Amino acid sequence: MPQHRALEQWVDQVASITRPDRIHWCDGSEEEYQVLIEGMLRDGTLIGLNHQRYPGCYLHRSHPSDVARTEHLTFICTSRKEDAGPTNNWMEPKEARAQVGKLFEGSMKGRTMFVVPYLMGPAGSPYSKIGVEITDSPYVVVNMRIMTRMGKVALERLGESDSFVRGLHSLGDLSPDRRFILHFPEERLIWSIGSGYGGNALLGKKCHALRIASWIGREEGWLAEHTLIIGVEDPSGQVTYMAAAFPSACGKTNLAMLVAPLQLSGYKVWTVGDDIAWLHVGPDGRLRAINPEAGFFGVAPGTSVKTNSNMLAAIDRNVIFTNVAVTPDGEPWWEGKDPTPPNGLVDWQGNPWTPGEGAAAHPNSRFTVPARQCPSISPHWEDPEGVPISAIIFGGRRARVAPLVYQSYSWQHGVFVGAGMASETTAAQSGAVGVTRRDPMAMIPFCGYNMADYFAHWLDMGQRIAHPPAIFHVNWFRTDTQGRFLWPGFGENIRVLKWILERVQGQGKAAETPIGFVPTSDALEMDGLSLPAGAMDELLRIDADAWAAEHAEQGLFFDRLAARLPVQIRQEHDMLRQRLSRLSAT
Ligand code: SAT
Ligand code: MN
């Protein structure tokens, strides 16, 4: 009798449609990984890098039209349109199956079909979930091996069960005209065709661990969030855990690996995760976070000794680079790695590069690296019960409006702060860069159901956590009138984390403002950092006109969700207006 009957049935059914030449069940072993790498080196999918300086590192150049997530081709296919909500693209499930199903017919002819069982979450954790991705891309398989616990470990946990998230992926013909990323949350099913790029193709990540998991989390009473997880150790050795939600390419990975400057070297940041957290109410009444991933899929440009020395130390071995440039010595290179680019670079598309020609590495070029290689990885990153979260931090990329940091008044107000978030777009998704868009909890591209129901679920979670985390908002990206950043960011962000830590402990100086508790101008530790005159006041200033405009923008967004918007969000929005009107009156 077959051991994994439901899985085998599904594999047979997929094979009869996609008609691969071969089927390979992945065991996740090192030998299997090496065989796949060698095959890809032979057919040019991968290029070897300098093996003395970068052992086990390879470069993949993706199709130039396939370099970022494509949100306009990403759909939530629920039986009722209202369940996907106005912020998601929706397709009726039957219609989606008919339209996109055709594209899978014979799509794997001439190719090997890989069956990739994987676990999201630590092997021994009750909170982990099983998925299986069927793909015709060996590049996806080797990335999945880094990003998840893949192969035997997942099959063993699956046993006879038919409870796993099914993910079907085919490169198809890589044409954006025939590219679809479909989610059927009611069936725990994902279909992705026409893209080999990260978030579109590594189905364990955004598709499973966020879109499908957010749906399951609402049913089961937990949260799947687009947040990093860190432990902040203070000089007494006590570690306080925090989760921070920022949109893609807004600095989650750098914050997760922060190194404090000399003056605050008694503080240390431990990395638990850099992108996704699954948050459950633990038996101790605290919110417990696990990182469902086993690796980092980070943005390369801007990664340097200054911005993220931990990551730089992690990515010199066993890494798959995607769309970076290469030096004549076969070393990976990207903008910001060194102050001046070396001579003789080959750009991300494989052409000789000369300065002034545009970026040598694609702005969304990436590295895939095992989390355990990170020098700051927390000793607790695989704890089955997760780490207890004391603070949740929301943040966006805002040139104006949002101050450097503020604290919400309560859980309900904090949920409103997350719901009212906005951020300027980055190269992580295709489309215009630098446009401000509403991005509640940094989940606008990743929430697998109606955003209004999602806010209701957050509010409900607050009722169920005996010791709820305090909720904050940060903005590292505020600029002066000349467009220069007012805050140095990176390691200096520890000063903000220190204030957050103090607030959690019932200390830390703050002023009550219409938007929440804002640090007084002397509240942040500034030893060793001198800002230009007036910069701190500007960073902490609540501008009445800017906030009035912000309030109106929030209102327009909430109107879109009106049909299901929880009354508490409206109330908080009204209370903000009242508090702001007092500000402009003074
Ligand atoms: O491409 S991913 O979606 O995995 C990365 C990101 O955009 O956050
Ligand atoms: Mn992300």
Coordinates of C-alpha atoms in Angstrom, one line a residue, residues 113-114 343 419 452 485:
M113 CA 8.8 17.1 -12.9
F114 CA 10.1 17.5 -9.3
N343 CA 36.6 47.4 -13.5
A419 CA -4.4 49.3 9.1
A452 CA -11.5 44.1 6.3
F485 CA 17.4 61.3 4.8

